[in-house]
Amino acid sequence: MDKYSIFVYIFIFGYCRSREMFEQDRIRRDITAYLLNENRYDATIVPELDEDFPTNVTVQILIRNMHSINEVAMEYSVGIYLRMWWRDTRLDYREITNTTYLQKLELDTRQIDKVWQPNIYFDNEKQAFVHKVTTTNRLMHIYRDGTVVYSIRLSLTMSCTMSLHYYPFDAQTCPLVIQSFCYTTDNIRLQWHGTNPVKISKLQMPQYALLEDETETSSYDLEYEETGTFSTLEVELSLSRKIGYYVLQVFTPCIFLVVLSWVSFWVDPDAVPARVSLGVLCVLTMTTQSAVVHQSLPPVSYVKAIDVWMFVCLFFVFASLLEFACVNVILQKKVDSEEKKTFEASTKTQREKALEVDRISMYLFPSTFIVFAFIFFMVSGLA
């Protein structure tokens, strides 16, 4: 075959291929225009309105990111893809064309509003928006049998009632509730996707870990006395708090402060300014540390695990200061007895008694604190 014949063959093949693609595009445009013609299709009417059964809407959620989990406001923010499937027999185009290549119609974002939608909303949503960069992030495909696939990208701020009894060793369960705002169970039924109702991308959150294995879904009917019964879907997201930050920023500094307060037991009892200054400094620092920790928490009425920890640490620091007060009182009794020239017939002087109190404290305080810390972390960690 010469070069001229090859050129002619390529030209003919390209021409035929371009005509075929043009014909496919024309057929796709014609079918779409026919299906969405306002004279035959009303997007305000439920697909099975004339039938005795509701339209089944299958729902799937893809969680892309999760952030801003706020204990004070009792809320969390999440970015999702909401995907839905339903069948609208009015959009069945199998009898219109017998072309096998045209398995689905991909609608432009401006055409999506011409198709009926189940009017989904989130019951516990506080704030939400649809992403619009560079255009509104929505997708809709219509398959040959009238099955509609709809996907939309959303960012949501959801309310979540949190229990902080074991904070910061707590685990939270935050719900995400889906309903149709205007269609009762007479018109639509919501159901979770059979195999993957909730898909979670690999997330990296600074304070929490999202436990995919413990994510639970449920479906039920919710009845409102004034408006009727609505099909409802709910997913409970299980969040486990990471304690690395609190170990470094809360527990370790508190332990250091408590240990620092014990240094006074090794300081000579006569060095009053040194022991008083050390005790007062530890108490004030411990109080400041407690205030900083509680700034990021809501003023709940019950006792939290962190409250127990901070109180006991403050108690140990304050007890160290009180221990020196007792030692100083014992030393003061020695001075009074010397002035009165009344010595008791005892094997120990008052100074030796004071030093004995310090020696007992050297072992009593650390051992008691270690026992408390062991019990605290065992109980909180297993809760």
Short mmCIF file of C-alpha atoms in Angstrom, two decimals:
data_model
loop_
_atom_site.label_atom_id
_atom_site.label_comp_id
_atom_site.label_asym_id
_atom_site.label_seq_id
_atom_site.Cartn_x
_atom_site.Cartn_y
_atom_site.Cartn_z
CA MET A 1 0.00 0.00 0.00
CA ASP A 2 1.47 3.35 -1.07
CA LYS A 3 1.51 6.53 0.98
CA TYR A 4 -1.43 7.99 -0.92
CA SER A 5 -3.66 5.01 -0.12
CA ILE A 6 -2.73 5.18 3.56
CA PHE A 7 -3.60 8.87 3.66
CA VAL A 8 -6.98 8.21 2.02
CA TYR A 9 -7.71 5.37 4.44
CA ILE A 10 -6.89 7.53 7.47
CA PHE A 11 -9.00 10.37 6.12
CA ILE A 12 -12.01 8.13 5.50
CA PHE A 13 -11.68 6.45 8.91
CA GLY A 14 -11.43 9.79 10.70
CA TYR A 15 -14.38 11.18 8.77
CA CYS A 16 -16.55 8.18 9.56
CA ARG A 17 -15.51 8.24 13.19
CA SER A 18 -16.28 11.94 13.54
CA ARG A 19 -19.68 11.47 11.92
CA GLU A 20 -20.39 8.59 14.30
CA MET A 21 -19.46 10.70 17.32
CA PHE A 22 -21.48 13.61 15.99
CA GLU A 23 -24.46 11.30 15.52
CA GLN A 24 -24.08 9.98 19.06
CA ASP A 25 -23.95 13.50 20.47
CA ARG A 26 -27.01 14.46 18.46
CA ILE A 27 -28.94 11.44 19.71
CA ARG A 28 -27.86 12.19 23.29
CA ARG A 29 -29.03 15.80 22.98
CA ASP A 30 -32.33 14.76 21.41
CA ILE A 31 -33.07 12.17 24.08
CA THR A 32 -32.20 14.58 26.90
CA ALA A 33 -34.36 17.31 25.38
CA TYR A 34 -37.25 14.86 25.00
CA LEU A 35 -37.03 13.48 28.53
CA LEU A 36 -36.82 16.88 30.22
CA ASN A 37 -39.46 18.54 28.05
CA GLU A 38 -41.74 20.46 30.38
CA ASN A 39 -44.78 19.39 28.36
CA ARG A 40 -44.23 15.70 29.29
CA TYR A 41 -42.17 15.83 32.50
CA ASP A 42 -43.01 17.75 35.67
CA ALA A 43 -40.08 17.97 38.11
CA THR A 44 -42.41 18.99 40.95
CA ILE A 45 -44.27 15.66 41.00
CA VAL A 46 -43.08 12.51 42.75
CA PRO A 47 -42.20 9.72 40.27
CA GLU A 48 -44.74 7.21 41.66
CA LEU A 49 -47.44 9.71 42.58
CA ASP A 50 -50.18 7.78 40.76
CA GLU A 51 -49.10 4.43 42.24
CA ASP A 52 -49.86 2.89 45.62
CA PHE A 53 -46.21 2.62 46.70
CA PRO A 54 -43.58 5.26 47.56
CA THR A 55 -40.38 5.94 45.64
CA ASN A 56 -37.36 4.18 47.16
CA VAL A 57 -34.35 6.47 47.56
CA THR A 58 -31.03 4.77 48.32
CA VAL A 59 -28.49 6.94 50.17
CA GLN A 60 -24.73 6.70 50.56
CA ILE A 61 -22.36 9.10 52.32
CA LEU A 62 -18.66 9.51 51.53
CA ILE A 63 -16.86 11.39 54.31
CA ARG A 64 -13.96 13.29 52.79
CA ASN A 65 -12.79 15.21 55.86
CA MET A 66 -13.76 15.92 59.44
CA HIS A 67 -12.52 18.86 61.48
CA SER A 68 -13.36 21.53 64.07
CA ILE A 69 -14.74 19.22 66.74
CA ASN A 70 -15.79 21.78 69.33
CA GLU A 71 -16.65 20.62 72.86
CA VAL A 72 -17.71 24.10 73.99
CA ALA A 73 -20.26 24.54 71.18
CA MET A 74 -21.08 20.80 71.12
CA GLU A 75 -20.62 20.56 67.35
CA TYR A 76 -18.41 19.11 64.63
CA SER A 77 -17.73 19.98 61.00
CA VAL A 78 -17.60 17.44 58.21
CA GLY A 79 -17.16 17.48 54.43
CA ILE A 80 -19.15 14.83 52.57
CA TYR A 81 -20.34 13.59 49.20
CA LEU A 82 -24.06 12.81 49.48
CA ARG A 83 -25.04 10.21 46.88
CA MET A 84 -28.57 9.06 46.08
CA TRP A 85 -30.20 6.58 43.72
CA TRP A 86 -33.85 6.35 42.73
CA ARG A 87 -35.87 5.20 39.73
CA ASP A 88 -38.09 7.57 37.81
CA THR A 89 -40.04 5.61 35.19
CA ARG A 90 -40.78 8.83 33.33
CA LEU A 91 -37.06 9.02 32.45
CA ASP A 92 -36.89 5.46 31.02
CA TYR A 93 -35.59 5.86 27.45
CA ARG A 94 -35.15 2.21 26.46
CA GLU A 95 -38.14 2.39 24.12
CA ILE A 96 -36.94 5.63 22.54
CA THR A 97 -33.67 4.29 21.17
CA ASN A 98 -32.12 0.87 20.78
CA THR A 99 -28.54 2.15 20.77
CA THR A 100 -26.44 0.09 23.17
CA TYR A 101 -23.61 2.60 23.58
CA LEU A 102 -25.85 5.17 25.28
CA GLN A 103 -26.03 3.59 28.73
CA LYS A 104 -26.44 6.83 30.64
CA LEU A 105 -27.04 10.54 30.18
CA GLU A 106 -24.74 12.94 32.01
CA LEU A 107 -26.60 16.15 32.82
CA ASP A 108 -25.10 19.59 33.06
CA THR A 109 -25.49 21.38 36.41
CA ARG A 110 -28.03 23.71 34.80
CA GLN A 111 -30.18 20.74 33.77
CA ILE A 112 -30.19 19.03 37.17
CA ASP A 113 -32.96 21.23 38.55
CA LYS A 114 -35.23 20.02 35.73
CA VAL A 115 -35.31 16.55 37.32
CA TRP A 116 -37.33 15.63 40.43
CA GLN A 117 -35.24 15.35 43.62
CA PRO A 118 -36.19 13.91 47.04
CA ASN A 119 -35.54 17.17 48.95
CA ILE A 120 -33.11 15.76 51.50
CA TYR A 121 -31.98 17.73 54.56
CA PHE A 122 -29.96 17.07 57.73
CA ASP A 123 -32.00 17.20 60.91
CA ASN A 124 -29.13 18.07 63.31
CA GLU A 125 -27.41 20.52 60.95
CA LYS A 126 -26.46 23.94 62.36
CA GLN A 127 -24.81 25.37 59.26
CA ALA A 128 -24.12 24.07 55.76
CA PHE A 129 -23.17 25.12 52.25
CA VAL A 130 -22.73 23.60 48.80
CA HIS A 131 -19.31 23.99 47.20
CA LYS A 132 -19.44 26.20 44.12
CA VAL A 133 -15.82 26.37 42.91
CA THR A 134 -15.49 26.48 40.02
CA THR A 135 -19.13 25.55 39.44
CA THR A 136 -21.74 24.05 41.75
CA ASN A 137 -20.40 20.64 42.75
CA ARG A 138 -23.35 18.48 41.69
CA LEU A 139 -23.57 15.43 39.48
CA MET A 140 -26.55 13.64 37.93
CA HIS A 141 -26.66 10.63 35.62
CA ILE A 142 -29.80 9.09 34.09
CA TYR A 143 -29.56 5.43 33.09
CA ARG A 144 -31.57 3.67 30.39
CA ASP A 145 -34.16 2.22 32.78
CA GLY A 146 -34.82 5.61 34.41
CA THR A 147 -32.49 5.11 37.38
CA VAL A 148 -31.18 8.49 38.55
CA VAL A 149 -27.80 8.87 40.28
CA TYR A 150 -27.34 12.14 42.12
CA SER A 151 -24.23 13.32 43.99
CA ILE A 152 -23.53 16.62 45.72
CA ARG A 153 -20.55 17.92 47.71
CA LEU A 154 -21.43 19.51 51.06
CA SER A 155 -19.72 21.02 54.09
CA LEU A 156 -21.79 20.66 57.26
CA THR A 157 -21.59 21.84 60.84
CA MET A 158 -23.59 19.38 62.93
CA SER A 159 -24.72 19.47 66.54
CA CYS A 160 -23.44 16.68 68.78
CA THR A 161 -24.29 16.25 72.45
CA MET A 162 -21.04 15.13 74.07
CA SER A 163 -20.47 13.39 77.37
CA LEU A 164 -17.25 14.63 79.00
CA HIS A 165 -17.25 12.58 82.20
CA TYR A 166 -14.00 10.83 81.24
CA TYR A 167 -12.38 13.77 79.43
CA PRO A 168 -9.68 13.56 78.05
CA PHE A 169 -10.03 9.76 77.90
CA ASP A 170 -13.50 10.08 76.41
CA ALA A 171 -14.99 8.67 73.23
CA GLN A 172 -17.85 10.49 71.53
CA THR A 173 -20.69 9.28 69.32
CA CYS A 174 -21.88 12.01 66.97
CA PRO A 175 -25.01 11.52 64.86
CA LEU A 176 -25.81 12.57 61.32
CA VAL A 177 -29.56 12.43 60.67
CA ILE A 178 -31.10 12.54 57.18
CA GLN A 179 -34.74 13.16 56.29
CA SER A 180 -36.84 14.39 53.42
CA PHE A 181 -38.20 17.78 54.37
CA CYS A 182 -41.46 17.78 52.40
CA TYR A 183 -42.21 14.16 51.44
CA THR A 184 -43.75 11.77 53.97
CA THR A 185 -43.51 7.98 53.90
CA ASP A 186 -46.51 7.97 51.57
CA ASN A 187 -44.31 9.41 48.82
CA ILE A 188 -40.71 8.31 49.45
CA ARG A 189 -38.82 5.77 51.54
CA LEU A 190 -35.19 6.36 52.43
CA GLN A 191 -32.84 3.39 52.71
CA TRP A 192 -29.10 2.97 53.17
CA HIS A 193 -26.91 1.61 50.40
CA GLY A 194 -26.75 -2.14 50.84
CA THR A 195 -22.98 -2.73 50.87
CA ASN A 196 -21.29 0.59 51.67
CA PRO A 197 -23.74 2.96 53.36
CA VAL A 198 -20.97 5.14 54.81
CA LYS A 199 -17.54 5.31 53.20
CA ILE A 200 -14.74 7.12 55.01
CA SER A 201 -11.61 8.46 53.37
CA LYS A 202 -8.31 8.26 55.19
CA LEU A 203 -8.61 11.05 57.74
CA GLN A 204 -5.94 12.71 59.84
CA MET A 205 -7.36 14.68 62.76
CA PRO A 206 -5.18 16.26 65.47
CA GLN A 207 -7.30 15.32 68.49
CA TYR A 208 -9.63 12.53 67.40
CA ALA A 209 -9.58 9.25 65.52
CA LEU A 210 -12.69 8.29 63.55
CA LEU A 211 -13.40 4.60 64.21
CA GLU A 212 -14.78 3.29 60.93
CA ASP A 213 -15.41 -0.21 62.30
CA GLU A 214 -17.70 1.18 65.01
CA THR A 215 -19.72 3.43 62.69
CA GLU A 216 -23.36 2.33 62.88
CA THR A 217 -26.29 3.10 60.59
CA SER A 218 -30.01 2.82 61.24
CA SER A 219 -33.30 3.65 59.56
CA TYR A 220 -36.65 4.39 61.15
CA ASP A 221 -39.82 6.43 60.76
CA LEU A 222 -40.14 9.67 62.70
CA GLU A 223 -43.63 10.96 63.32
CA TYR A 224 -44.53 14.60 63.74
CA GLU A 225 -48.00 15.27 65.05
CA GLU A 226 -48.56 18.31 62.85
CA THR A 227 -47.02 17.19 59.53
CA GLY A 228 -46.95 13.39 59.37
CA THR A 229 -44.47 10.51 59.36
CA PHE A 230 -41.10 10.87 57.65
CA SER A 231 -38.57 8.22 56.68
CA THR A 232 -35.30 8.85 58.55
CA LEU A 233 -31.73 7.64 58.19
CA GLU A 234 -29.11 8.01 60.91
CA VAL A 235 -25.41 7.28 61.11
CA GLU A 236 -23.49 7.39 64.38
CA LEU A 237 -19.85 8.38 63.97
CA SER A 238 -17.59 7.00 66.71
CA LEU A 239 -14.76 9.32 67.73
CA SER A 240 -11.93 8.38 70.07
CA ARG A 241 -9.86 11.19 71.54
CA LYS A 242 -6.09 11.04 71.10
CA ILE A 243 -4.41 11.69 74.45
CA GLY A 244 -0.88 12.44 73.20
CA TYR A 245 -1.44 16.19 73.46
CA TYR A 246 -2.75 15.92 77.03
CA VAL A 247 0.12 13.69 78.12
CA LEU A 248 2.62 16.31 76.93
CA GLN A 249 0.76 19.49 77.80
CA VAL A 250 -1.28 18.59 80.89
CA PHE A 251 -0.31 15.41 82.73
CA THR A 252 3.48 15.71 82.42
CA PRO A 253 3.67 19.37 83.60
CA CYS A 254 1.37 18.55 86.53
CA ILE A 255 3.54 15.61 87.55
CA PHE A 256 6.64 17.82 87.38
CA LEU A 257 4.96 20.46 89.56
CA VAL A 258 3.93 17.89 92.17
CA VAL A 259 7.45 16.43 92.23
CA LEU A 260 8.92 19.94 92.46
CA SER A 261 6.80 20.63 95.54
CA TRP A 262 8.46 17.63 97.23
CA VAL A 263 11.88 19.25 96.90
CA SER A 264 11.04 21.31 99.99
CA PHE A 265 11.31 18.14 102.09
CA TRP A 266 15.06 18.13 101.40
CA VAL A 267 15.51 21.84 102.21
CA ASP A 268 16.63 22.71 105.74
CA PRO A 269 13.60 23.64 107.91
CA ASP A 270 15.38 26.82 109.01
CA ALA A 271 15.40 28.10 105.40
CA VAL A 272 11.91 29.52 105.74
CA PRO A 273 11.95 31.91 102.72
CA ALA A 274 13.15 29.15 100.37
CA ARG A 275 10.53 26.59 101.43
CA VAL A 276 7.66 29.08 101.52
CA SER A 277 8.57 30.56 98.13
CA LEU A 278 8.82 27.09 96.56
CA GLY A 279 5.46 25.99 97.98
CA VAL A 280 3.61 29.16 97.00
CA LEU A 281 5.12 29.10 93.49
CA CYS A 282 3.98 25.52 92.92
CA VAL A 283 0.46 26.29 94.17
CA LEU A 284 0.08 29.34 91.91
CA THR A 285 1.48 27.51 88.88
CA MET A 286 -0.84 24.58 89.48
CA THR A 287 -3.82 26.93 89.73
CA THR A 288 -2.86 28.63 86.46
CA GLN A 289 -2.45 25.26 84.73
CA SER A 290 -5.92 24.21 85.85
CA ALA A 291 -7.44 27.45 84.56
CA VAL A 292 -5.80 27.03 81.14
CA VAL A 293 -7.11 23.48 80.80
CA HIS A 294 -10.68 24.49 81.62
CA GLN A 295 -10.74 27.36 79.12
CA SER A 296 -11.29 24.88 76.27
CA LEU A 297 -14.16 23.07 78.00
CA PRO A 298 -17.82 23.94 78.47
CA PRO A 299 -18.94 24.79 82.04
CA VAL A 300 -20.73 21.49 82.63
CA SER A 301 -22.23 20.73 86.04
CA TYR A 302 -20.71 17.28 86.51
CA VAL A 303 -17.17 16.26 87.49
CA LYS A 304 -14.80 15.27 84.69
CA ALA A 305 -11.74 13.03 84.89
CA ILE A 306 -9.48 16.03 84.24
CA ASP A 307 -11.12 17.81 87.22
CA VAL A 308 -10.20 14.93 89.51
CA TRP A 309 -6.62 14.96 88.23
CA MET A 310 -6.15 18.71 88.60
CA PHE A 311 -7.77 18.78 92.06
CA VAL A 312 -5.62 15.94 93.42
CA CYS A 313 -2.43 17.46 91.97
CA LEU A 314 -3.34 20.81 93.53
CA PHE A 315 -4.09 19.03 96.81
CA PHE A 316 -0.63 17.39 96.84
CA VAL A 317 1.09 20.70 96.12
CA PHE A 318 -0.92 22.48 98.79
CA ALA A 319 -0.32 19.62 101.24
CA SER A 320 3.43 20.05 100.74
CA LEU A 321 3.08 23.69 101.77
CA LEU A 322 1.00 22.70 104.81
CA GLU A 323 3.63 20.11 105.73
CA PHE A 324 6.22 22.87 106.08
CA ALA A 325 3.77 24.84 108.25
CA CYS A 326 3.61 21.86 110.61
CA VAL A 327 7.40 21.54 110.60
CA ASN A 328 7.76 25.24 111.36
CA VAL A 329 5.34 24.96 114.29
CA ILE A 330 7.43 22.13 115.74
CA LEU A 331 10.58 24.23 115.41
CA GLN A 332 8.84 27.18 117.07
CA LYS A 333 8.03 25.01 120.08
CA LYS A 334 11.77 24.32 120.43
CA VAL A 335 12.55 28.02 120.62
CA ASP A 336 9.88 28.61 123.28
CA SER A 337 11.19 25.77 125.41
CA GLU A 338 14.75 27.14 125.25
CA GLU A 339 13.59 30.60 126.34
CA LYS A 340 11.73 29.13 129.31
CA LYS A 341 14.65 26.87 130.17
CA THR A 342 12.26 23.92 130.47
CA PHE A 343 13.74 20.94 128.67
CA GLU A 344 11.81 17.70 128.57
CA ALA A 345 13.53 14.43 129.29
CA SER A 346 13.15 13.02 125.78
CA THR A 347 15.41 11.13 123.42
CA LYS A 348 14.54 13.56 120.54
CA THR A 349 14.76 17.34 120.35
CA GLN A 350 12.11 19.39 118.59
CA ARG A 351 14.42 19.83 115.60
CA GLU A 352 14.81 16.10 115.29
CA LYS A 353 11.04 15.75 115.35
CA ALA A 354 10.73 18.29 112.57
CA LEU A 355 13.32 16.47 110.49
CA GLU A 356 11.48 13.21 111.16
CA VAL A 357 8.29 14.72 109.70
CA ASP A 358 10.26 15.68 106.58
CA ARG A 359 11.70 12.17 106.30
CA ILE A 360 8.25 10.59 106.56
CA SER A 361 6.91 13.01 103.93
CA MET A 362 9.76 12.07 101.56
CA TYR A 363 8.26 8.56 101.29
CA LEU A 364 4.60 9.13 102.09
CA PHE A 365 3.86 11.81 99.46
CA PRO A 366 5.51 10.07 96.44
CA SER A 367 4.09 6.62 97.27
CA THR A 368 0.56 8.01 97.76
CA PHE A 369 0.72 9.98 94.52
CA ILE A 370 1.99 6.97 92.56
CA VAL A 371 -0.93 4.88 93.85
CA PHE A 372 -3.39 7.62 92.91
CA ALA A 373 -1.89 8.03 89.40
CA PHE A 374 -2.00 4.27 88.81
CA ILE A 375 -5.66 4.02 89.84
CA PHE A 376 -6.57 7.16 87.88
CA PHE A 377 -5.07 6.05 84.58
CA MET A 378 -6.37 2.50 84.97
CA VAL A 379 -9.95 3.61 85.62
CA SER A 380 -9.94 6.40 83.00
CA GLY A 381 -8.18 4.31 80.37
CA LEU A 382 -10.58 1.37 80.73
CA ALA A 383 -13.71 3.54 80.75
#
